[in-house]
Short mmCIF file of C-alpha atoms in Angstrom, two decimals:
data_model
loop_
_atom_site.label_atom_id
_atom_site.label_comp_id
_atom_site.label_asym_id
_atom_site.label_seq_id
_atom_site.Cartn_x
_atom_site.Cartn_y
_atom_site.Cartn_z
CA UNK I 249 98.43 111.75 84.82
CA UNK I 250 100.65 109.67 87.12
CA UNK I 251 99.51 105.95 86.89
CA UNK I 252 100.50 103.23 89.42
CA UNK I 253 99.87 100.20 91.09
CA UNK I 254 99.89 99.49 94.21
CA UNK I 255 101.18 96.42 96.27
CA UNK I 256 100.13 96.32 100.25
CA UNK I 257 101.50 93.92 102.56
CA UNK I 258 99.44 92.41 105.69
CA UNK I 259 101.12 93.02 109.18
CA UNK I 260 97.56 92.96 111.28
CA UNK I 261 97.21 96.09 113.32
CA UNK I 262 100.21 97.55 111.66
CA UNK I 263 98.43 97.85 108.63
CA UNK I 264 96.79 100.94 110.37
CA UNK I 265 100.54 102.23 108.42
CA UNK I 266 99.16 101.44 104.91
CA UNK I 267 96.09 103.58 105.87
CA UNK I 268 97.92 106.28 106.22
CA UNK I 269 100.03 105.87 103.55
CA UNK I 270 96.97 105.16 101.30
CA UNK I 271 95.51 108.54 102.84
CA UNK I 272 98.25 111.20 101.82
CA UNK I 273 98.30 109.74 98.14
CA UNK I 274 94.97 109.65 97.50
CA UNK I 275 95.55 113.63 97.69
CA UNK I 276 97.64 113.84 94.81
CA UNK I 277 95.05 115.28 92.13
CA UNK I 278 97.30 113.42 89.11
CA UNK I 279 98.05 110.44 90.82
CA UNK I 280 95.85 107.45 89.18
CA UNK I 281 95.71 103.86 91.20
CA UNK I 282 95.45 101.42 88.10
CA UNK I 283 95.82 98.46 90.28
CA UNK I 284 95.71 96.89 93.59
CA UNK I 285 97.48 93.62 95.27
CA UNK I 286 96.99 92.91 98.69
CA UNK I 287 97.53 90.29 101.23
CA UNK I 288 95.94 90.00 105.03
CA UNK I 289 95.45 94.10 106.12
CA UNK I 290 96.64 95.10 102.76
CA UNK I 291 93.57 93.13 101.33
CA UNK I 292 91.60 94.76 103.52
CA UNK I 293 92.48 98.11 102.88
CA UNK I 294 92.68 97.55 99.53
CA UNK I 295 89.26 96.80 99.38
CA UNK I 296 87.49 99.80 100.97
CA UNK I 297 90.13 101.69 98.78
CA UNK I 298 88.57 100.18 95.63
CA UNK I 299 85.29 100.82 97.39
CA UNK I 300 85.14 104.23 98.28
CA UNK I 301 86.61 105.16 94.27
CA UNK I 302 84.49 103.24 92.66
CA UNK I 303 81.46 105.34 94.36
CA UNK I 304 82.98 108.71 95.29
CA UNK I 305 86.78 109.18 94.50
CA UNK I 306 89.49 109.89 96.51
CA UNK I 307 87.22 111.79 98.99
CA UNK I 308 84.74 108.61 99.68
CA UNK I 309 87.78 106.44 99.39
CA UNK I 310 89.37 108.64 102.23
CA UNK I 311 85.84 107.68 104.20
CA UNK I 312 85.81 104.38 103.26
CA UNK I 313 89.65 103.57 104.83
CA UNK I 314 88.54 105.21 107.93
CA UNK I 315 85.33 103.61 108.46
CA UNK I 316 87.28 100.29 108.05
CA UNK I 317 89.66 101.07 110.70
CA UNK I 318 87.21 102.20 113.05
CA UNK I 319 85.41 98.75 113.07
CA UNK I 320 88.22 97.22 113.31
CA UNK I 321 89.65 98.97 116.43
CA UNK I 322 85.96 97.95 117.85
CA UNK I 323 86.13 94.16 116.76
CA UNK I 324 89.81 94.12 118.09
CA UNK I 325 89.49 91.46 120.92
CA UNK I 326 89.99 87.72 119.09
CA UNK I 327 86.70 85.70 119.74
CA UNK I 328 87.95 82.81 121.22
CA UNK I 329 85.59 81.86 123.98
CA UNK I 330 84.08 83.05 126.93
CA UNK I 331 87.35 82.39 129.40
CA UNK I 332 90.02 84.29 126.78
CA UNK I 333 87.87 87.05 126.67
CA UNK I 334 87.45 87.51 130.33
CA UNK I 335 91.62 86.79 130.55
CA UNK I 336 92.15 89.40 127.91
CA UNK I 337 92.25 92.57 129.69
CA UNK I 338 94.77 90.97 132.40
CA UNK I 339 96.90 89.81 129.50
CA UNK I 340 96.77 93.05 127.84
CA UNK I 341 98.03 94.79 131.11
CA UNK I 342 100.77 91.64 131.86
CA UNK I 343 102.15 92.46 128.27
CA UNK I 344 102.92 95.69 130.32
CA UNK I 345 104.71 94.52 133.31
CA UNK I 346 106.73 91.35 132.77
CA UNK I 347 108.91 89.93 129.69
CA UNK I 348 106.36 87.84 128.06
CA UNK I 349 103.65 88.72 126.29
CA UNK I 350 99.89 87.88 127.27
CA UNK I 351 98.78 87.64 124.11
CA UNK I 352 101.46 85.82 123.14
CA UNK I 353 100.91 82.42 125.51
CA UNK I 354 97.13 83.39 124.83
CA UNK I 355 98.01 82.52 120.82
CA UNK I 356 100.07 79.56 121.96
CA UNK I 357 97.83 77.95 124.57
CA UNK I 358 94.46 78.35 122.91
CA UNK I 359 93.60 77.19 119.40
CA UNK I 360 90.78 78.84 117.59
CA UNK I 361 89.85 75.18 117.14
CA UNK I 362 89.08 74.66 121.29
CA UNK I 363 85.73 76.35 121.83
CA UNK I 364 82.58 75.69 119.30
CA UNK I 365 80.75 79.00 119.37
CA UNK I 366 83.78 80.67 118.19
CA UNK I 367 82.87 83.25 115.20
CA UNK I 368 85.65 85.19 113.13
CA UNK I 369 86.09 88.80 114.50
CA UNK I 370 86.64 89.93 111.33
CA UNK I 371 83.74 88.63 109.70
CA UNK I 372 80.96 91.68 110.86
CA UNK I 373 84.47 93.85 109.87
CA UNK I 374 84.36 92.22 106.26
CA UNK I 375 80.71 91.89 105.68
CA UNK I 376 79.77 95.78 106.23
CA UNK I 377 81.33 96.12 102.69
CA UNK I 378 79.49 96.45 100.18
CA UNK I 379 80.60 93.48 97.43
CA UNK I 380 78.80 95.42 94.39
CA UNK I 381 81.23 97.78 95.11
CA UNK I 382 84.61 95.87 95.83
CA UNK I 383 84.14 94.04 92.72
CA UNK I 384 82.84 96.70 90.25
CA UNK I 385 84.73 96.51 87.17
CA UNK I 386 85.38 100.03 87.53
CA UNK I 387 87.96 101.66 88.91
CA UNK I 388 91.25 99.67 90.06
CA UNK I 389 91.73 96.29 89.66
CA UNK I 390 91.37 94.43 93.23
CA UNK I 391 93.46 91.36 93.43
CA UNK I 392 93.82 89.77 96.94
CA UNK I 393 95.92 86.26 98.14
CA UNK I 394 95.54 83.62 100.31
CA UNK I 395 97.58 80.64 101.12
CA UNK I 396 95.72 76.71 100.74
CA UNK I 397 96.63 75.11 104.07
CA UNK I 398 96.57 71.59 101.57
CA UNK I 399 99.18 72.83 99.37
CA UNK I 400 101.15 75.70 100.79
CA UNK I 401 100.61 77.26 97.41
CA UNK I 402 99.18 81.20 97.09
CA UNK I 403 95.52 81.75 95.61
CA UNK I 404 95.28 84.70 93.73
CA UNK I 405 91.09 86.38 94.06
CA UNK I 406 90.22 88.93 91.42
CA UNK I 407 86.93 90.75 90.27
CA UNK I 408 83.96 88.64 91.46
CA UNK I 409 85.84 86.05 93.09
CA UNK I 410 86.48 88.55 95.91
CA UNK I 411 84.11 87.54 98.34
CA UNK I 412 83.70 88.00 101.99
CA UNK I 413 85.24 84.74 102.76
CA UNK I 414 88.39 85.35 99.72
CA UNK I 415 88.92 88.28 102.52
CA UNK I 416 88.81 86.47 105.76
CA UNK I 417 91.01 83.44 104.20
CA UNK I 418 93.47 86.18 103.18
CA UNK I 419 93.88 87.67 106.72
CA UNK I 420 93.18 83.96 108.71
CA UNK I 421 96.23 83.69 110.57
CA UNK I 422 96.16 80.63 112.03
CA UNK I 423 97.13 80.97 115.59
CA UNK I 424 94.11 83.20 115.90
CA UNK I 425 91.25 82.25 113.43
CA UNK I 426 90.35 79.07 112.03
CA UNK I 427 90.98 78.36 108.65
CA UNK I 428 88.61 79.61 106.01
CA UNK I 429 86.80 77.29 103.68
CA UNK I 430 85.99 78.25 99.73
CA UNK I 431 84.96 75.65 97.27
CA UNK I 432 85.65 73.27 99.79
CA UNK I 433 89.65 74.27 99.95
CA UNK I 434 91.35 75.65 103.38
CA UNK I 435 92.93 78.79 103.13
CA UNK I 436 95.20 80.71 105.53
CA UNK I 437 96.59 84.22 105.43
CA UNK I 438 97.91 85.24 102.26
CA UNK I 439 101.47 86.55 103.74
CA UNK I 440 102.61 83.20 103.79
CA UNK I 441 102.96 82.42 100.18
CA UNK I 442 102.67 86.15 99.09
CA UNK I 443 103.33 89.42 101.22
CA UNK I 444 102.10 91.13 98.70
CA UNK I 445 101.87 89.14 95.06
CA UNK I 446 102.92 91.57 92.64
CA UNK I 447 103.16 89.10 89.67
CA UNK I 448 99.11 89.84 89.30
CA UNK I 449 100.53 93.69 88.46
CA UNK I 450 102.63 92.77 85.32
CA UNK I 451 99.83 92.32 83.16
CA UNK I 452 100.76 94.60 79.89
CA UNK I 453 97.53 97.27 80.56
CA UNK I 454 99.07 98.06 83.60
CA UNK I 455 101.42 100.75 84.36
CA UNK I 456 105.23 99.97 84.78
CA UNK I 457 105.21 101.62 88.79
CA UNK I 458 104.63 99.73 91.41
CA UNK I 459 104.22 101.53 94.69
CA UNK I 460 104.67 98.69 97.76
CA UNK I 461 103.79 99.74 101.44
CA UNK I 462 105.90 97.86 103.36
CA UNK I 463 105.41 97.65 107.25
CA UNK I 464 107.08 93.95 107.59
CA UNK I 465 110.59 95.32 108.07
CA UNK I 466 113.16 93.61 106.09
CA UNK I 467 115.77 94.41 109.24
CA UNK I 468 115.63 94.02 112.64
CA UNK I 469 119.07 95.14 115.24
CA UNK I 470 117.42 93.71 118.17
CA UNK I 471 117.76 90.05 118.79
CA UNK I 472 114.22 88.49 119.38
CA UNK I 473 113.94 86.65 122.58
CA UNK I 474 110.64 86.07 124.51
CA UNK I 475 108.65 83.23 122.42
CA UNK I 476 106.43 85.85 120.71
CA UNK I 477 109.30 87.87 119.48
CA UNK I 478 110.80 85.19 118.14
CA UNK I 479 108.03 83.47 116.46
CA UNK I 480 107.11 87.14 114.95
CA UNK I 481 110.54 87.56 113.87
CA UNK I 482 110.11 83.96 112.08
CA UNK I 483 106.62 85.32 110.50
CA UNK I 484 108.14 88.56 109.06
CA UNK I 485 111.21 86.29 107.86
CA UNK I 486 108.84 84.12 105.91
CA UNK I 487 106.23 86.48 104.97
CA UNK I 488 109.00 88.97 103.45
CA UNK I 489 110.49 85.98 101.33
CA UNK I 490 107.86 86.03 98.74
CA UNK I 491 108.11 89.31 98.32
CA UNK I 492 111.77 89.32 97.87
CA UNK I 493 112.10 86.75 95.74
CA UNK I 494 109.69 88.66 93.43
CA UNK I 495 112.14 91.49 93.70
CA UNK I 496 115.07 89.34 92.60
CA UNK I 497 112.96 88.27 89.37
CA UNK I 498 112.55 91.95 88.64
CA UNK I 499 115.73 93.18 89.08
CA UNK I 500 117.29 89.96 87.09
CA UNK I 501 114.64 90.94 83.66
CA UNK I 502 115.39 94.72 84.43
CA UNK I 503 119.32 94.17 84.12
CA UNK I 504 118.25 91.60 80.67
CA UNK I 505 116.67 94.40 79.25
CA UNK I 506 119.53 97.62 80.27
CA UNK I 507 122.27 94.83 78.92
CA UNK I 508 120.05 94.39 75.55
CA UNK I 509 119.75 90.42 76.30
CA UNK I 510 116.38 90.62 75.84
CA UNK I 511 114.18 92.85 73.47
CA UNK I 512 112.24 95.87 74.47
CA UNK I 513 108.26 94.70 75.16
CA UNK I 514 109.04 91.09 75.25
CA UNK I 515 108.55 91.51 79.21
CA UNK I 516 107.05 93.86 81.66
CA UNK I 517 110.13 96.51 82.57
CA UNK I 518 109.12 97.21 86.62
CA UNK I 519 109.53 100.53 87.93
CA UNK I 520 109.49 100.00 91.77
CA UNK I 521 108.82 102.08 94.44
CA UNK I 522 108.92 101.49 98.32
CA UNK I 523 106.97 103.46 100.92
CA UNK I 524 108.18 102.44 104.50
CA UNK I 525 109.33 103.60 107.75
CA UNK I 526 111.25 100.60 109.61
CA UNK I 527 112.04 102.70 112.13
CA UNK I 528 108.87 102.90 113.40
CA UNK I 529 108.06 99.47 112.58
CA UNK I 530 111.15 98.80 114.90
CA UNK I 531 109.85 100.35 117.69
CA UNK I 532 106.70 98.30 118.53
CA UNK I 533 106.14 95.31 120.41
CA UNK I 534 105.53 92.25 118.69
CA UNK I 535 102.06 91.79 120.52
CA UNK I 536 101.11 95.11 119.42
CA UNK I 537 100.07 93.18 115.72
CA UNK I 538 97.19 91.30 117.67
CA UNK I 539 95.87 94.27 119.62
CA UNK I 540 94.87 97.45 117.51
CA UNK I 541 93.38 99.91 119.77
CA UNK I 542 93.19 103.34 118.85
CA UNK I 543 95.76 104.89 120.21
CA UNK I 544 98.13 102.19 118.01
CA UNK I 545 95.97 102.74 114.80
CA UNK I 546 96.21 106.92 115.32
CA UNK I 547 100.03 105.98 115.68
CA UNK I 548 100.47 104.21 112.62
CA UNK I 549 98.24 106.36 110.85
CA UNK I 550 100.22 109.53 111.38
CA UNK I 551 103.43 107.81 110.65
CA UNK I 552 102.53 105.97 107.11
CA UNK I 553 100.83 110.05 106.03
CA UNK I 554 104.84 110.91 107.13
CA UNK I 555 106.33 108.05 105.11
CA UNK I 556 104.50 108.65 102.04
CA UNK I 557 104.60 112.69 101.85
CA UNK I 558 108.32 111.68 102.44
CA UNK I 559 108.04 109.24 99.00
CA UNK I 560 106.39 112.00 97.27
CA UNK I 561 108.82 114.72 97.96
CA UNK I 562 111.33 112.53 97.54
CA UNK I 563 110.71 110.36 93.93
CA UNK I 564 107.05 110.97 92.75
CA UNK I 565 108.72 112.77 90.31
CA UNK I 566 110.07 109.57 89.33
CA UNK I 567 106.87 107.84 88.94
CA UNK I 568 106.49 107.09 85.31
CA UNK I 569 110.03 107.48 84.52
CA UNK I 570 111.70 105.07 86.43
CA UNK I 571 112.54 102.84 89.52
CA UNK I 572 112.81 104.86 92.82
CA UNK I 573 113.89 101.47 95.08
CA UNK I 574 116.98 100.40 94.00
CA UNK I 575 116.64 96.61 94.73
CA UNK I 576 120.40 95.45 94.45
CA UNK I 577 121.09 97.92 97.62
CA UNK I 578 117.88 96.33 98.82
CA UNK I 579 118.90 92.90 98.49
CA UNK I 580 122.40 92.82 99.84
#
């Protein structure tokens, strides 16, 4: 049996990618999920994938994903008062026909803050699961972040702590939704501070692979120019920085341990593994993160089933052996 863990990044619609990624491995019969870290959609997903195996393996897991993205292709449209959401549909079809985004001077103009009836859209999304089952102590660990708006610092929620709210702080971005309260602390989305966390996967019971479903792309050719482009550019920048210095830190204790500078066991020896398809990611519109319809979600679906049937093929040979990304290349 294959054992891994598994690190999912947020990206908002895009995360329709780690759904499909999460789909095609959940078919491999010897493939065991140990572990789960994830931020924004990747908390999300990860928790109707701890769900669905906690009740009914892979198959209900499989059901559980979808479900999820089918409620949230219906609570797509951000709740932000009666005159946004009688604007939306003309700044959905503006996005279309002139160099700015709608939703982009929507985000900029409006603060979740303006209008008091404003409820989270993700909140009927979060509260159809069921909690006895995200934070069973069977099955994978769940371990999802957040970022406290006081201290910039990332909150890490595990086992009962995952709560409806520990899910809406860890997708609240704040140009959309307002900032969610727990024990009296403000939390924003989790990318900020930790796009995934993988330091929550190094604990010694777990295995050594780490499988992380990027859809943040680490590279981007085309220089950002409308406002939304360039603020998303800034966002992936900063959400990916976490994450990479992570990387560094696990490349510097794997080289420690090949040079025989530090002993065997003393530290966790990190295989990693990346499942990703930048060219895709590439290819969408920056606005196309705020508005997950289905066509997008069928999209990104198909395309993160490619990606990871291409990671199997590839290196799931690997898994349990050794590292598949080679971070150095990554890094430079």
């Amino acid at each position: 049996m294959r054992r891994i863990s598994l690190a999912l990044q947020g990206g908002g619609a895009h995360g329709a990618f780690t759904w499909g990624a999460l789909d095609r491995l959940l078919e491999e019969e010897d493939l065991e999920i140990a572990a789960i870290s994830g931020t924004s959609a990747g908390a999300l997903n990860g928790a109707a994938l701890k769900a669905g195996l906690v009740t009914g393996g892979p198959k209900a897991a499989k059901a559980a994903l979808r479900r999820l993205w089918d409620q949230i292709a219906e609570a797509s449209e951000p709740q932000l008062g009666p005159w946004l959401g009688a604007m939306l549909p003309w700044l959905k079809a503006a996005s279309g026909l002139v160099p700015v985004s709608g939703a982009g001077i929507a985000a900029q103009l409006v603060s979740p803050y303006a209008f008091p009836g404003w409820t989270n859209p993700l909140e009927p999304v979060v509260r159809a699961f069921d909690f006895s089952q995200v934070c069973d102590g069977r099955g994978p660990e769940l371990h999802i972040s957040a970022t406290s708006v006081h201290t910039g610092r990332i909150r890490v929620f595990s086992g009962t702590a995952v709560t409806p709210e520990a899910l809406m702080a860890s997708a609240c971005l704040p140009t959309l939704f307002q900032a969610v309260e727990i024990e009296g602390e403000p939390y924003w989305d989790g990318g900020f501070s930790g796009n995934p966390a993988l330091f929550p996967l190094y604990q010694p019971n777990l295995p050594d692979d780490i499988v992380i479903v990027q859809i943040n792309p680490l590279e981007r050719r085309a220089l950002p120019t409308t406002p939304l482009e360039i603020q998303d550019r800034m966002n992936e920048i900063s959400f990916n920085a976490a994450l990479l210095g992570e990387l560094r830190a696990i490349a510097f204790v794997r080289r420690l341990i090949a040079e025989g500078r530090m002993e065997a066991g003393r530290m966790k020896n990190v295989h990693t593994h990346l499942i990703a398809d930048d060219k895709v990611m590439n290819a969408l519109s920056a606005d196309s993160k705020m508005m997950p319809d289905a066509a997008l979600i069928d999209r990104l679906f198909k395309a993160g089933r490619r990606a990871a049937a291409g990671f199997l093929r590839a290196h799931g040979e690997k898994i349990g052996r050794e590292a598949s990304l080679d971070i150095g290349a990554l890094l430079h």
